[in-house]
Each structure stands twice: as structure tokens, then as C-alpha cells.
Short mmCIF file of C-alpha atoms and ligand atoms in Angstrom, two decimals:
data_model
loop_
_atom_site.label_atom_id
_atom_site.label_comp_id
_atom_site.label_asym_id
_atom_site.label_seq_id
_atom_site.Cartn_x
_atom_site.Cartn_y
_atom_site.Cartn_z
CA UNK A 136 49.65 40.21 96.71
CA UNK A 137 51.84 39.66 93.79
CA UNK A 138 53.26 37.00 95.60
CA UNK A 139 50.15 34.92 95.62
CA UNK A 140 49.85 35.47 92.44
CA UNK A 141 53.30 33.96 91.77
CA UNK A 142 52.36 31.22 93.25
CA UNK A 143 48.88 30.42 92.14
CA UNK A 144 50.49 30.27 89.24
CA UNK A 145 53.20 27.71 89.88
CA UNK A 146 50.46 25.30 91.48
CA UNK A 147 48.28 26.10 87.77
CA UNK A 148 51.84 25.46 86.09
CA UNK A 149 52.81 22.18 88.27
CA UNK A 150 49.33 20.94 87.85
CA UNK A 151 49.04 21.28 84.18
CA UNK A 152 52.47 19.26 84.24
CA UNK A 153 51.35 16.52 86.19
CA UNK A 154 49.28 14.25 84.00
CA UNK A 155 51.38 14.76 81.41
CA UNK A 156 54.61 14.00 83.33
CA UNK A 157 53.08 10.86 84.37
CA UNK A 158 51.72 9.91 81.53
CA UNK A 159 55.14 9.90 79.66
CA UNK A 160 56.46 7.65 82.14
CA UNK A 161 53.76 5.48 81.66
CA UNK A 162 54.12 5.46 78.08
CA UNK A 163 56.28 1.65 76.59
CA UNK A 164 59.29 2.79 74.85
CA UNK A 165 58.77 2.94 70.58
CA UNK A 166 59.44 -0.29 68.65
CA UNK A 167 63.08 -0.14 67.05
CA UNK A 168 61.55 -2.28 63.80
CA UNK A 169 63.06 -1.13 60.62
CA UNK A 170 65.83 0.55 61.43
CA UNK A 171 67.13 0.92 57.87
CA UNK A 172 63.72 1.81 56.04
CA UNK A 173 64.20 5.58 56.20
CA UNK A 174 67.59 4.93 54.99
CA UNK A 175 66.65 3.43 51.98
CA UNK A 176 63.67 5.82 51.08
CA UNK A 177 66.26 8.55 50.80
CA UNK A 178 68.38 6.99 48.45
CA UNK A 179 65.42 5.86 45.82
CA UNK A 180 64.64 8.17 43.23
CA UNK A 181 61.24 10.66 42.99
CA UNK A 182 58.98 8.04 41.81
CA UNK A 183 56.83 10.34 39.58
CA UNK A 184 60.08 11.26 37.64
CA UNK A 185 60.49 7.42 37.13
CA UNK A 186 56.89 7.09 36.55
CA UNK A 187 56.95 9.77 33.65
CA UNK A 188 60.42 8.31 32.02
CA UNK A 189 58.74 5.29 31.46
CA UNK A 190 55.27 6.89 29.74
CA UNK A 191 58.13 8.56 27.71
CA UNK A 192 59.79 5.24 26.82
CA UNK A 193 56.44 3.47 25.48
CA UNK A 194 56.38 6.20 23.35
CA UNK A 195 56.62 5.46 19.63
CA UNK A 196 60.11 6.21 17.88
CA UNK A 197 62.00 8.78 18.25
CA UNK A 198 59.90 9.65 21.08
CA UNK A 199 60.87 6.70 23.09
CA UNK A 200 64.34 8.02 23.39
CA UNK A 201 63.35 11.64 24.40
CA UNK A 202 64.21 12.61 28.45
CA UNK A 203 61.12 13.95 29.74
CA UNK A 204 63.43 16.63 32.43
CA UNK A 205 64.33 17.46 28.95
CA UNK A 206 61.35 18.24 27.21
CA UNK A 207 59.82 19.87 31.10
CA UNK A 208 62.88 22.19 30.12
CA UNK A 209 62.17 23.25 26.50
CA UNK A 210 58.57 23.66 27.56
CA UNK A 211 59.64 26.51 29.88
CA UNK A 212 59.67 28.69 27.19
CA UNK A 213 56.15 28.28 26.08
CA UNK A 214 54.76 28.41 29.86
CA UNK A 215 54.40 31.95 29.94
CA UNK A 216 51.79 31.24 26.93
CA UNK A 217 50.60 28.45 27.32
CA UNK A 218 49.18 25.75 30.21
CA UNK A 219 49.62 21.92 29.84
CA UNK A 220 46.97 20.76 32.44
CA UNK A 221 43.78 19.60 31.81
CA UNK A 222 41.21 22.38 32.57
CA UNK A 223 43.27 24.83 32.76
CA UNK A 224 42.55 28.19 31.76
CA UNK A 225 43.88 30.03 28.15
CA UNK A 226 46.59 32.57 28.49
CA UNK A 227 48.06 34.18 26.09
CA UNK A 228 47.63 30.82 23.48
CA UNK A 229 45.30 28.19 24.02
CA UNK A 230 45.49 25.48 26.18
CA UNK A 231 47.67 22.50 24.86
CA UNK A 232 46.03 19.73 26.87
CA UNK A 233 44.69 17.04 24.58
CA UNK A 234 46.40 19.11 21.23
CA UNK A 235 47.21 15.72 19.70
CA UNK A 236 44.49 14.88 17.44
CA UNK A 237 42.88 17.73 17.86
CA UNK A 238 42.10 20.31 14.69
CA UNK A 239 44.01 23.14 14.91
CA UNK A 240 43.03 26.42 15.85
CA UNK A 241 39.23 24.48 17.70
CA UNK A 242 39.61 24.99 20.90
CA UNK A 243 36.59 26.40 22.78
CA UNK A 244 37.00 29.60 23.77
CA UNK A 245 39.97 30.62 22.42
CA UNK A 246 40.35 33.69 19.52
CA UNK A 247 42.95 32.29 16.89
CA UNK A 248 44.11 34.86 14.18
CA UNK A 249 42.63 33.99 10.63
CA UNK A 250 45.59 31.79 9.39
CA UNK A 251 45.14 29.28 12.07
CA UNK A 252 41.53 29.00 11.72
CA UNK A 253 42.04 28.81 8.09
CA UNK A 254 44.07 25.65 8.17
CA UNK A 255 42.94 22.26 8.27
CA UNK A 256 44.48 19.71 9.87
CA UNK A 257 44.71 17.54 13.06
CA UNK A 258 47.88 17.78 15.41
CA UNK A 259 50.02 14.82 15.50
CA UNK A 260 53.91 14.95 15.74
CA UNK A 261 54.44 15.47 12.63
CA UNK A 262 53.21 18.80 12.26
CA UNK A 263 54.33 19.64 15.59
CA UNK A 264 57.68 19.43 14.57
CA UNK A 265 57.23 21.37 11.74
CA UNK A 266 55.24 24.28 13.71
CA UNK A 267 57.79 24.18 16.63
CA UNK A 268 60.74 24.61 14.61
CA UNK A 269 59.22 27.49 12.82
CA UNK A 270 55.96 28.91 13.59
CA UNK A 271 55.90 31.78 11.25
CA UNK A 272 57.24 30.20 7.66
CA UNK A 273 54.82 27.16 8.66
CA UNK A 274 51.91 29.26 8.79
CA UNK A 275 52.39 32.75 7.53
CA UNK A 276 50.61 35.41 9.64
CA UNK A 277 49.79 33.47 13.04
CA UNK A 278 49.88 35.09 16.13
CA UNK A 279 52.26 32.91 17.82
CA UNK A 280 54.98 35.51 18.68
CA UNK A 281 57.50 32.90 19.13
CA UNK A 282 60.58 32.16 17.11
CA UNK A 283 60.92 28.37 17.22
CA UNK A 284 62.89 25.66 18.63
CA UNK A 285 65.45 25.33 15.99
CA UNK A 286 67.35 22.29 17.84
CA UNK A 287 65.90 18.92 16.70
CA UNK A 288 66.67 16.95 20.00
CA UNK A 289 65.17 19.60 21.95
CA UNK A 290 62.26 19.19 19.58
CA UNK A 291 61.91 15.80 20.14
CA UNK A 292 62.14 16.23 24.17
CA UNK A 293 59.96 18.89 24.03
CA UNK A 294 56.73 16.31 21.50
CA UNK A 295 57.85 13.41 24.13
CA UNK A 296 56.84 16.03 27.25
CA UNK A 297 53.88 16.85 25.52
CA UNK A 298 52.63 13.63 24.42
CA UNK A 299 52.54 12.28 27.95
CA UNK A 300 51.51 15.78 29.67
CA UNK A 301 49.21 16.53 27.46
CA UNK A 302 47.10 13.14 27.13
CA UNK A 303 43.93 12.92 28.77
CA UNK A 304 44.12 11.03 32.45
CA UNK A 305 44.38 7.03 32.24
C1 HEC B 210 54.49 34.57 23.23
C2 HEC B 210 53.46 33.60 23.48
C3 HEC B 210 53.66 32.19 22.99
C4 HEC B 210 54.74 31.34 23.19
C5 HEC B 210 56.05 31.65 23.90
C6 HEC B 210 54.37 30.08 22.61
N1 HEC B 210 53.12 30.16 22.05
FE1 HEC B 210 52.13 28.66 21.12
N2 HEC B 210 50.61 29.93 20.64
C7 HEC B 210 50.55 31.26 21.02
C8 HEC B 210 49.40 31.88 20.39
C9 HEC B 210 48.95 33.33 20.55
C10 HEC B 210 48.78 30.87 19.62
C11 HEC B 210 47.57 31.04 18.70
C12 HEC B 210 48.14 31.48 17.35
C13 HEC B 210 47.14 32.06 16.39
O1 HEC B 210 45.92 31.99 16.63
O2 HEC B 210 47.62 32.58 15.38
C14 HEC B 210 49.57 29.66 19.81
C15 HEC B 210 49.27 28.43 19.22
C16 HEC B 210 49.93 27.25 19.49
C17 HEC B 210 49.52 25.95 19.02
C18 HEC B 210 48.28 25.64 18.19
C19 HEC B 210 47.16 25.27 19.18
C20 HEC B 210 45.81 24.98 18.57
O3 HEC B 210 44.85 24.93 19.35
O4 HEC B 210 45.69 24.79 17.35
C21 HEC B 210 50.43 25.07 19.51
C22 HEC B 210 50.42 23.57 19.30
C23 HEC B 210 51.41 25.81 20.26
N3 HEC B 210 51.08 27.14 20.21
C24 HEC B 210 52.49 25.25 20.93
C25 HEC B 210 53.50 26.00 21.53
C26 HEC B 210 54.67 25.42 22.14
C27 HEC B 210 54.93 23.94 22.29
C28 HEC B 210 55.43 26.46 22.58
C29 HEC B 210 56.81 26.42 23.23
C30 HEC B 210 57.87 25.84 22.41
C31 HEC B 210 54.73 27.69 22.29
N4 HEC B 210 53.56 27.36 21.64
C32 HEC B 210 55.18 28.95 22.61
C33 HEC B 210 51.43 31.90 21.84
C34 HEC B 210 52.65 31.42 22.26
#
């Protein structure tokens, strides 16, 4: 008994091989074209890095000379805060896409401490820099529980990443 099992098996096995076998014979051997393509792909570098590098450098000056692994760096520290991407949801601070030009403390949604809906002003660099490096003596009493990014270079890395992650899509 168990032997015809055995070898009902083997003929199920050798059958299920067959077509297969013989269609792998059958099959013309691959093209060698392009032998040195995958080569080459290797060696290029991650074309969104490249991609971003040059948003960065058709940014106007001093931005232009920021490195935007640089500023993806500094903007670690805020990421437990805050999200860059458009839609995305509030977490502990608002949601930075789109922040340039937009009037502080207005974002839908979002509960800002009285100080920051207090002020009055729009977002550009400029005041940025001035909030980055230190948000408490810039505006006394807001809830950013942060203590700055006292290094001007990393400031300027850090605008540079979020000008070009935080514009809208082309
Ligand atoms: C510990 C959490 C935390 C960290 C870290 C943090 N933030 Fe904030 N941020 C907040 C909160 C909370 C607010 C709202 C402040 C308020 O209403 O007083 C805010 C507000 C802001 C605003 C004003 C937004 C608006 O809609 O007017 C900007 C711009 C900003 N943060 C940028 C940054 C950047 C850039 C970093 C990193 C260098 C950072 N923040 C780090 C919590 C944080």
C-alpha cells in the first residue's frame, strides 16, 4: 500500500516536471545587450538627493548655499513635534507645511497658547531665524518647549530644508 502511494506520487511529481522541463529547453537563451548598464546605475547618486540639492541651490541667498542632508538633520529635532508633509496631521505643534507666508499661529485646527495668537505677522526667513534661534525671548510665553538652534549655519540648513519641504507641490 504505501508503496503505491510512493509511487503515485513520483508519476504526480515527474509529471508536474515535465512541461516545465521542456519548456526551459525550449526557451532562446536571454539577450547579453547592455552589459555595463547595471554597472553604471550603481555608481550614480540617489537622484532625489540630487533633485532636492538643486531646489536648495535656486534658493535665494544664503539659502542657496545651505546642504539640504544638513538641514534633514537639524530638522530631526523638531520631528517629534512637528510634521513637514502636506496633509499631515498636528502633533504636538502644528503642521509646518506651507509655514512660509503664512500668519503665525492660523493654522486650522491647531490650539496655539495666547502669545502666538497674539502676534501678527507672516512667516518668511527672517523671522524664522529669529524664532529658531530662540523661541522663548522671541515670543515670551509660547508653548514651544524647545530651546533653539543657537548655531547659525545649522539655522540656515535647517530654513533651506524647510523652504523646499515645506512648499506646496509644483
Ligand atoms: C517639544 C515640541 C516642539 C519642538 C521640539 C519644536 N516645536 Fe515648534 N512648536 C511647538 C509648539 C507646541 C508650537 C505652538 C506654540 C504656541 O502655540 O505657543 C510650535 C510652533 C512652531 C512654529 C509656529 C507655527 C505657526 O503655525 O505659527 C514654527 C514655525 C515652529 N514651531 C518650528 C519649529 C522648528 C523648525 C523646530 C525644530 C528646530 C521646532 N519647531 C521644534 C512644539 C515644538
Amino acid at each position: 500500500m504505501r508503496q503505491l502511494l510512493i509511487s503515485t506520487a513520483l508519476v504526480v511529481l515527474l509529471a508536474a516536471c515535465g512541461p516545465a522541463a521542456e519548456q526551459n529547453a525550449s526557451t532562446p537563451p536571454a539577450p547579453s545587450a547592455q552589459p555595463s548598464a547595471p554597472a553604471a546605475a550603481s555608481v550614480a547618486p540617489a537622484p532625489d538627493t540630487e533633485a532636492l540639492q538643486a531646489a536648495i541651490a535656486a534658493l535665494p541667498a544664503p539659502y542657496n548655499e545651505a546642504t539640504y542632508e544638513a538641514g534633514q538633520r537639524v530638522f530631526a529635532q523638531c520631528r517629534s513635534c512637528h510634521t513637514i508633509e502636506a496633509d499631515a496631521p498636528n502633533r504636538v505643534g502644528p503642521n509646518l507645511h506651507g509655514v512660509f507666508g503664512r500668519e503665525i499661529g492660523s493654522l486650522e485646527g491647531f490650539n496655539y497658547s495666547q502669545p502666538v495668537q497674539d502676534a501678527n505677522f507672516v512667516w518668511d526667513a527672517a523671522q524664522l531665524d529669529h524664532w529658531l534661534a530662540n523661541p522663548q525671548t522671541f515670543l515670551p510665553g509660547n508653548r514651544m518647549a524647545f530651546a533653539g538652534v543657537r548655531n547659525e549655519t545649522q539655522r540656515r540648513d535647517l530654513i533651506a530644508y524647510l523652504m523646499v519641504e515645506s512648499a506646496p507641490a509644483p
